[in-house]
Amino acid sequence: VGLGVGGSALIHGFVQSTHDRLLAGSTLAIAERLAVDDDNGEVTVDLPAVAFGMLESQARDSIYYNVAHKGEVITGYLDLPLPDISKMPTNVTVFRDATYRGHAVRVAAQIRRLYGVPQPALVQVAETTSGRRAVEVDLLLWLTLLEVALVGGSGLLVWGAVGRGLAPLGRLRRVIDSRSARGITGGGMALVPLPLAVVPVEVLPLVIAINGLLARLDQSIGTMRRFTADASHQLRTPLAVLRTHLALLRRFGTDSAEGRAALDDVEGA
């Protein structure tokens, strides 16, 4: 979005600046041909063909002009509005946007002071803006296509980069899954440390921590197995004694001296 907005503003500024330079050149070409008639002191102008030839474009924009002196139009379009020359600098081209004959136009105007007359002369050249808009639309279309291609290419590159970056994690997941499968079929899960060779650098501390957890878990399970083995060993002797006394009870009965002695030994044990 930012690229589109910035590109649109840049295109508009570029097209406006380029066409304004041509419009200023046409205005300057006419202003350079202003002269004062020695006989009557009137301002005259010899319009050069190049002044309007430089404004020709494929859009066929309409071009309007006039030259005015003392508030009256000397030549050109009489109904082209005249600006307030009191607020305009001399020998400097000033641009403005206006509407003329129902069309949006861009107007370039310049004030020229001529030797022999006290009042300055005004030169105006106006051009419709359809050509500018057409150029802007074409450039915006190409910019849009470029953005689509850029976004699509970036997406493919990101997708490939992410896939390659996550590939080691996929291998690590398969290693863990294979251990889980062996643990289900083999009666327990292997608690040996995970191989660090297939681990990306970014997740290496996490895998090291997991390996430490596996080591502590393996140690705890080993301790529990040793405790179970010791407990079962310790229970064997009392159980053997109990079985011996039960056998005596079955043989002599509880009313005999041997039977009563066996019961006393069981209770004492």
mmCIF file of C-alpha atoms in Angstrom:
data_model
loop_
_atom_site.group_PDB
_atom_site.id
_atom_site.type_symbol
_atom_site.label_atom_id
_atom_site.label_comp_id
_atom_site.label_asym_id
_atom_site.label_seq_id
_atom_site.Cartn_x
_atom_site.Cartn_y
_atom_site.Cartn_z
ATOM 1 C CA VAL A 1 0.000 0.000 0.000
ATOM 2 C CA GLY A 2 2.776 2.405 0.896
ATOM 3 C CA LEU A 3 4.608 1.594 -2.335
ATOM 4 C CA GLY A 4 1.425 2.203 -4.338
ATOM 5 C CA VAL A 5 0.651 5.531 -2.657
ATOM 6 C CA GLY A 6 4.251 6.703 -2.890
ATOM 7 C CA GLY A 7 4.532 5.572 -6.511
ATOM 8 C CA SER A 8 1.286 7.315 -7.440
ATOM 9 C CA ALA A 9 2.472 10.579 -5.883
ATOM 10 C CA LEU A 10 5.849 10.251 -7.595
ATOM 11 C CA ILE A 11 4.259 9.576 -10.986
ATOM 12 C CA HIS A 12 1.902 12.537 -10.618
ATOM 13 C CA GLY A 13 4.775 14.844 -9.686
ATOM 14 C CA PHE A 14 6.958 13.568 -12.524
ATOM 15 C CA VAL A 15 4.251 13.936 -15.190
ATOM 16 C CA GLN A 16 3.238 17.361 -13.875
ATOM 17 C CA SER A 17 6.835 18.583 -13.826
ATOM 18 C CA THR A 18 7.595 17.270 -17.322
ATOM 19 C CA HIS A 19 4.522 18.837 -18.927
ATOM 20 C CA ASP A 20 5.003 22.070 -16.996
ATOM 21 C CA ARG A 21 8.513 22.423 -18.396
ATOM 22 C CA LEU A 22 7.156 22.111 -21.937
ATOM 23 C CA LEU A 23 4.397 24.597 -21.142
ATOM 24 C CA ALA A 24 6.949 27.002 -19.655
ATOM 25 C CA GLY A 25 9.154 26.617 -22.738
ATOM 26 C CA SER A 26 6.232 27.502 -25.015
ATOM 27 C CA THR A 27 5.393 30.547 -22.867
ATOM 28 C CA LEU A 28 9.006 31.675 -22.880
ATOM 29 C CA ALA A 29 9.256 31.251 -26.666
ATOM 30 C CA ILE A 30 6.295 33.622 -27.136
ATOM 31 C CA ALA A 31 7.554 36.086 -24.492
ATOM 32 C CA GLU A 32 10.918 36.301 -26.271
ATOM 33 C CA ARG A 33 9.153 37.483 -29.441
ATOM 34 C CA LEU A 34 7.435 40.436 -27.810
ATOM 35 C CA ALA A 35 8.419 43.826 -29.217
ATOM 36 C CA VAL A 36 7.366 47.470 -29.215
ATOM 37 C CA ASP A 37 6.359 49.170 -32.459
ATOM 38 C CA ASP A 38 8.548 52.249 -32.917
ATOM 39 C CA ASP A 39 5.828 54.120 -34.781
ATOM 40 C CA ASN A 40 2.952 53.923 -32.322
ATOM 41 C CA GLY A 41 4.522 52.411 -29.200
ATOM 42 C CA GLU A 42 2.160 49.407 -29.274
ATOM 43 C CA VAL A 43 3.241 45.949 -28.110
ATOM 44 C CA THR A 44 3.487 43.399 -30.922
ATOM 45 C CA VAL A 45 4.337 39.720 -31.046
ATOM 46 C CA ASP A 46 5.564 37.443 -33.807
ATOM 47 C CA LEU A 47 4.294 34.015 -32.821
ATOM 48 C CA PRO A 48 6.922 31.315 -33.469
ATOM 49 C CA ALA A 49 5.701 27.942 -34.729
ATOM 50 C CA VAL A 50 7.967 26.144 -32.272
ATOM 51 C CA ALA A 51 6.037 27.650 -29.366
ATOM 52 C CA PHE A 52 3.117 25.291 -29.978
ATOM 53 C CA GLY A 53 4.953 22.491 -31.760
ATOM 54 C CA MET A 54 6.679 21.484 -28.536
ATOM 55 C CA LEU A 55 3.275 20.933 -26.902
ATOM 56 C CA GLU A 56 2.027 18.429 -29.469
ATOM 57 C CA SER A 57 1.340 14.969 -28.032
ATOM 58 C CA GLN A 58 -0.431 11.745 -28.906
ATOM 59 C CA ALA A 59 -3.291 12.786 -26.617
ATOM 60 C CA ARG A 60 -4.030 15.746 -28.940
ATOM 61 C CA ASP A 61 -4.538 18.197 -26.095
ATOM 62 C CA SER A 62 -6.117 21.527 -26.954
ATOM 63 C CA ILE A 63 -3.839 24.546 -26.588
ATOM 64 C CA TYR A 64 -4.997 28.090 -25.906
ATOM 65 C CA TYR A 65 -2.986 31.281 -25.562
ATOM 66 C CA ASN A 66 -3.223 35.024 -25.415
ATOM 67 C CA VAL A 67 -0.957 38.042 -25.100
ATOM 68 C CA ALA A 68 -2.328 40.997 -23.176
ATOM 69 C CA HIS A 69 -1.154 44.531 -22.493
ATOM 70 C CA LYS A 70 -2.850 47.099 -20.281
ATOM 71 C CA GLY A 71 -5.591 44.556 -19.516
ATOM 72 C CA GLU A 72 -6.522 44.094 -23.181
ATOM 73 C CA VAL A 73 -5.797 41.020 -25.297
ATOM 74 C CA ILE A 74 -3.481 41.784 -28.216
ATOM 75 C CA THR A 75 -3.678 38.360 -29.813
ATOM 76 C CA GLY A 76 -4.977 34.917 -28.944
ATOM 77 C CA TYR A 77 -8.152 33.762 -27.226
ATOM 78 C CA LEU A 78 -10.094 36.724 -25.915
ATOM 79 C CA ASP A 79 -12.076 34.731 -23.338
ATOM 80 C CA LEU A 80 -9.042 33.087 -21.708
ATOM 81 C CA PRO A 81 -9.183 34.619 -18.188
ATOM 82 C CA LEU A 82 -6.431 37.076 -17.267
ATOM 83 C CA PRO A 83 -4.790 36.772 -13.831
ATOM 84 C CA ASP A 84 -4.022 39.634 -11.460
ATOM 85 C CA ILE A 85 -0.622 40.728 -12.756
ATOM 86 C CA SER A 86 0.015 42.873 -9.689
ATOM 87 C CA LYS A 87 0.698 39.716 -7.692
ATOM 88 C CA MET A 88 2.949 38.088 -10.283
ATOM 89 C CA PRO A 89 6.771 38.337 -10.373
ATOM 90 C CA THR A 90 8.444 39.635 -13.526
ATOM 91 C CA ASN A 91 10.150 37.222 -15.960
ATOM 92 C CA VAL A 92 9.063 34.231 -13.886
ATOM 93 C CA THR A 93 6.669 31.603 -15.225
ATOM 94 C CA VAL A 94 3.743 31.001 -12.879
ATOM 95 C CA PHE A 95 1.448 27.967 -13.157
ATOM 96 C CA ARG A 96 -2.174 27.560 -12.148
ATOM 97 C CA ASP A 97 -5.000 25.095 -12.681
ATOM 98 C CA ALA A 98 -8.226 26.386 -14.167
ATOM 99 C CA THR A 99 -11.308 25.414 -16.162
ATOM 100 C CA TYR A 100 -11.747 26.780 -19.675
ATOM 101 C CA ARG A 101 -14.600 25.968 -22.022
ATOM 102 C CA GLY A 102 -15.670 23.124 -19.774
ATOM 103 C CA HIS A 103 -12.265 21.436 -19.696
ATOM 104 C CA ALA A 104 -9.595 21.307 -17.010
ATOM 105 C CA VAL A 105 -6.527 23.211 -18.173
ATOM 106 C CA ARG A 106 -3.052 23.920 -16.892
ATOM 107 C CA VAL A 107 -2.067 27.560 -17.464
ATOM 108 C CA ALA A 108 1.451 29.002 -17.623
ATOM 109 C CA ALA A 109 1.745 32.782 -17.425
ATOM 110 C CA GLN A 110 4.684 35.180 -17.481
ATOM 111 C CA ILE A 111 4.982 38.939 -17.052
ATOM 112 C CA ARG A 112 7.457 40.739 -19.342
ATOM 113 C CA ARG A 113 8.571 44.345 -19.100
ATOM 114 C CA LEU A 114 9.464 45.902 -22.438
ATOM 115 C CA TYR A 115 11.656 48.874 -23.145
ATOM 116 C CA GLY A 116 9.647 51.954 -24.058
ATOM 117 C CA VAL A 117 6.328 51.041 -22.377
ATOM 118 C CA PRO A 118 5.587 51.469 -18.666
ATOM 119 C CA GLN A 119 3.042 48.664 -18.362
ATOM 120 C CA PRO A 120 4.272 45.048 -18.577
ATOM 121 C CA ALA A 121 2.895 42.545 -21.066
ATOM 122 C CA LEU A 122 1.298 39.253 -20.115
ATOM 123 C CA VAL A 123 1.807 35.965 -21.979
ATOM 124 C CA GLN A 124 -0.421 32.986 -21.217
ATOM 125 C CA VAL A 125 -0.437 29.459 -22.635
ATOM 126 C CA ALA A 126 -3.046 26.938 -21.490
ATOM 127 C CA GLU A 127 -3.183 23.209 -22.215
ATOM 128 C CA THR A 128 -5.913 20.681 -21.463
ATOM 129 C CA THR A 129 -4.870 17.975 -19.015
ATOM 130 C CA SER A 130 -6.218 14.846 -20.751
ATOM 131 C CA GLY A 131 -2.733 13.966 -22.023
ATOM 132 C CA ARG A 132 -1.282 14.211 -18.544
ATOM 133 C CA ARG A 133 -3.995 11.981 -17.125
ATOM 134 C CA ALA A 134 -3.450 9.408 -19.878
ATOM 135 C CA VAL A 135 0.282 9.280 -19.164
ATOM 136 C CA GLU A 136 -0.372 8.950 -15.424
ATOM 137 C CA VAL A 137 -2.847 6.102 -15.999
ATOM 138 C CA ASP A 138 -0.341 4.245 -18.208
ATOM 139 C CA LEU A 139 2.454 4.651 -15.668
ATOM 140 C CA LEU A 140 0.172 3.621 -12.795
ATOM 141 C CA LEU A 141 -0.831 0.514 -14.748
ATOM 142 C CA TRP A 142 2.799 -0.437 -15.249
ATOM 143 C CA LEU A 143 3.498 0.316 -11.592
ATOM 144 C CA THR A 144 0.632 -1.970 -10.566
ATOM 145 C CA LEU A 145 1.929 -4.781 -12.764
ATOM 146 C CA LEU A 146 5.404 -4.265 -11.326
ATOM 147 C CA GLU A 147 4.047 -4.403 -7.751
ATOM 148 C CA VAL A 148 2.101 -7.591 -8.508
ATOM 149 C CA ALA A 149 5.219 -9.190 -9.974
ATOM 150 C CA LEU A 150 7.305 -7.964 -7.046
ATOM 151 C CA VAL A 151 4.865 -9.259 -4.440
ATOM 152 C CA GLY A 152 4.481 -12.590 -6.258
ATOM 153 C CA GLY A 153 8.233 -13.023 -6.626
ATOM 154 C CA SER A 154 8.809 -12.050 -3.011
ATOM 155 C CA GLY A 155 6.170 -14.550 -1.912
ATOM 156 C CA LEU A 156 7.861 -17.349 -3.845
ATOM 157 C CA LEU A 157 11.257 -16.418 -2.438
ATOM 158 C CA VAL A 158 9.904 -16.229 1.113
ATOM 159 C CA TRP A 159 8.088 -19.547 0.697
ATOM 160 C CA GLY A 160 11.259 -21.230 -0.551
ATOM 161 C CA ALA A 161 13.414 -19.616 2.130
ATOM 162 C CA VAL A 162 10.998 -20.598 4.902
ATOM 163 C CA GLY A 163 10.812 -24.142 3.537
ATOM 164 C CA ARG A 164 14.602 -24.448 3.487
ATOM 165 C CA GLY A 165 14.867 -22.845 6.919
ATOM 166 C CA LEU A 166 12.346 -25.256 8.443
ATOM 167 C CA ALA A 167 13.793 -28.355 6.747
ATOM 168 C CA PRO A 168 16.173 -29.110 9.688
ATOM 169 C CA LEU A 169 13.239 -28.870 12.083
ATOM 170 C CA GLY A 170 11.360 -31.345 9.887
ATOM 171 C CA ARG A 171 14.282 -33.772 10.080
ATOM 172 C CA LEU A 172 14.399 -33.308 13.836
ATOM 173 C CA ARG A 173 10.658 -34.016 14.064
ATOM 174 C CA ARG A 174 11.094 -37.231 12.070
ATOM 175 C CA VAL A 175 13.881 -38.310 14.444
ATOM 176 C CA ILE A 176 11.602 -37.756 17.445
ATOM 177 C CA ASP A 177 8.684 -39.534 15.719
ATOM 178 C CA SER A 178 10.869 -42.549 14.930
ATOM 179 C CA ARG A 179 11.936 -42.770 18.569
ATOM 180 C CA SER A 180 8.309 -42.589 19.662
ATOM 181 C CA ALA A 181 7.405 -45.424 17.268
ATOM 182 C CA ARG A 182 10.288 -47.565 18.562
ATOM 183 C CA GLY A 183 9.247 -46.765 22.105
ATOM 184 C CA ILE A 184 5.697 -47.980 21.477
ATOM 185 C CA THR A 185 6.853 -51.285 19.973
ATOM 186 C CA GLY A 186 9.857 -51.757 22.259
ATOM 187 C CA GLY A 187 8.200 -51.016 25.560
ATOM 188 C CA GLY A 188 9.706 -47.619 26.212
ATOM 189 C CA MET A 189 10.887 -44.433 24.562
ATOM 190 C CA ALA A 190 14.592 -43.936 23.888
ATOM 191 C CA LEU A 191 15.906 -41.121 26.062
ATOM 192 C CA VAL A 192 19.275 -40.652 24.380
ATOM 193 C CA PRO A 193 20.088 -37.025 23.473
ATOM 194 C CA LEU A 194 18.841 -35.648 20.152
ATOM 195 C CA PRO A 195 21.525 -35.230 17.460
ATOM 196 C CA LEU A 196 22.706 -31.627 17.256
ATOM 197 C CA ALA A 197 24.010 -31.959 13.684
ATOM 198 C CA VAL A 198 20.512 -31.595 12.175
ATOM 199 C CA VAL A 199 19.495 -28.676 14.392
ATOM 200 C CA PRO A 200 19.520 -25.080 13.088
ATOM 201 C CA VAL A 201 21.586 -22.587 15.019
ATOM 202 C CA GLU A 202 18.456 -20.604 15.966
ATOM 203 C CA VAL A 203 16.911 -23.490 17.939
ATOM 204 C CA LEU A 204 20.157 -25.032 19.177
ATOM 205 C CA PRO A 205 19.726 -23.713 22.771
ATOM 206 C CA LEU A 206 16.210 -25.204 22.871
ATOM 207 C CA VAL A 207 17.413 -28.639 21.733
ATOM 208 C CA ILE A 208 20.296 -28.510 24.223
ATOM 209 C CA ALA A 209 17.762 -27.810 26.979
ATOM 210 C CA ILE A 210 15.604 -30.731 25.764
ATOM 211 C CA ASN A 211 18.654 -33.012 25.804
ATOM 212 C CA GLY A 212 19.329 -31.933 29.382
ATOM 213 C CA LEU A 213 15.735 -32.740 30.284
ATOM 214 C CA LEU A 214 16.018 -36.163 28.636
ATOM 215 C CA ALA A 215 19.211 -36.862 30.574
ATOM 216 C CA ARG A 216 17.577 -35.946 33.898
ATOM 217 C CA LEU A 217 14.492 -37.993 33.003
ATOM 218 C CA ASP A 218 16.650 -40.984 32.096
ATOM 219 C CA GLN A 219 18.481 -40.636 35.415
ATOM 220 C CA SER A 220 15.175 -40.494 37.333
ATOM 221 C CA ILE A 221 13.844 -43.568 35.526
ATOM 222 C CA GLY A 222 17.109 -45.422 36.292
ATOM 223 C CA THR A 223 16.815 -44.532 39.962
ATOM 224 C CA MET A 224 13.236 -45.776 40.021
ATOM 225 C CA ARG A 225 14.229 -49.061 38.387
ATOM 226 C CA ARG A 226 17.015 -49.606 40.912
ATOM 227 C CA PHE A 227 14.624 -48.873 43.766
ATOM 228 C CA THR A 228 12.100 -51.374 42.382
ATOM 229 C CA ALA A 229 14.793 -54.024 41.993
ATOM 230 C CA ASP A 230 16.049 -53.428 45.537
ATOM 231 C CA ALA A 231 12.524 -53.517 46.960
ATOM 232 C CA SER A 232 11.672 -56.770 45.200
ATOM 233 C CA HIS A 233 14.941 -58.286 46.470
ATOM 234 C CA GLN A 234 14.200 -57.204 50.008
ATOM 235 C CA LEU A 235 10.704 -58.752 49.826
ATOM 236 C CA ARG A 236 11.901 -62.187 48.715
ATOM 237 C CA THR A 237 13.183 -63.334 52.157
ATOM 238 C CA PRO A 238 10.065 -62.384 54.213
ATOM 239 C CA LEU A 239 7.832 -63.969 51.593
ATOM 240 C CA ALA A 240 9.862 -67.180 51.699
ATOM 241 C CA VAL A 241 9.556 -67.311 55.485
ATOM 242 C CA LEU A 242 5.806 -66.694 55.249
ATOM 243 C CA ARG A 243 5.402 -69.502 52.718
ATOM 244 C CA THR A 244 7.334 -71.855 55.063
ATOM 245 C CA HIS A 245 5.031 -71.050 58.003
ATOM 246 C CA LEU A 246 1.942 -71.518 55.820
ATOM 247 C CA ALA A 247 3.226 -74.902 54.805
ATOM 248 C CA LEU A 248 3.675 -75.859 58.491
ATOM 249 C CA LEU A 249 0.139 -74.733 59.275
ATOM 250 C CA ARG A 250 -1.265 -76.865 56.478
ATOM 251 C CA ARG A 251 0.742 -79.839 57.727
ATOM 252 C CA PHE A 252 0.153 -79.691 61.513
ATOM 253 C CA GLY A 253 -2.955 -77.496 61.788
ATOM 254 C CA THR A 254 -3.582 -74.591 64.131
ATOM 255 C CA ASP A 255 -4.325 -76.769 67.169
ATOM 256 C CA SER A 256 -0.892 -78.382 67.317
ATOM 257 C CA ALA A 257 2.126 -76.944 69.067
ATOM 258 C CA GLU A 258 3.980 -76.629 65.771
ATOM 259 C CA GLY A 259 1.024 -74.770 64.208
ATOM 260 C CA ARG A 260 0.732 -72.359 67.099
ATOM 261 C CA ALA A 261 4.501 -71.747 66.984
ATOM 262 C CA ALA A 262 4.237 -71.017 63.235
ATOM 263 C CA LEU A 263 1.487 -68.456 63.855
ATOM 264 C CA ASP A 264 3.544 -66.804 66.608
ATOM 265 C CA ASP A 265 6.522 -66.565 64.210
ATOM 266 C CA VAL A 266 4.323 -65.004 61.479
ATOM 267 C CA GLU A 267 2.904 -62.459 63.926
ATOM 268 C CA GLY A 268 6.378 -61.670 65.249
ATOM 269 C CA ALA A 269 7.740 -61.248 61.743
#
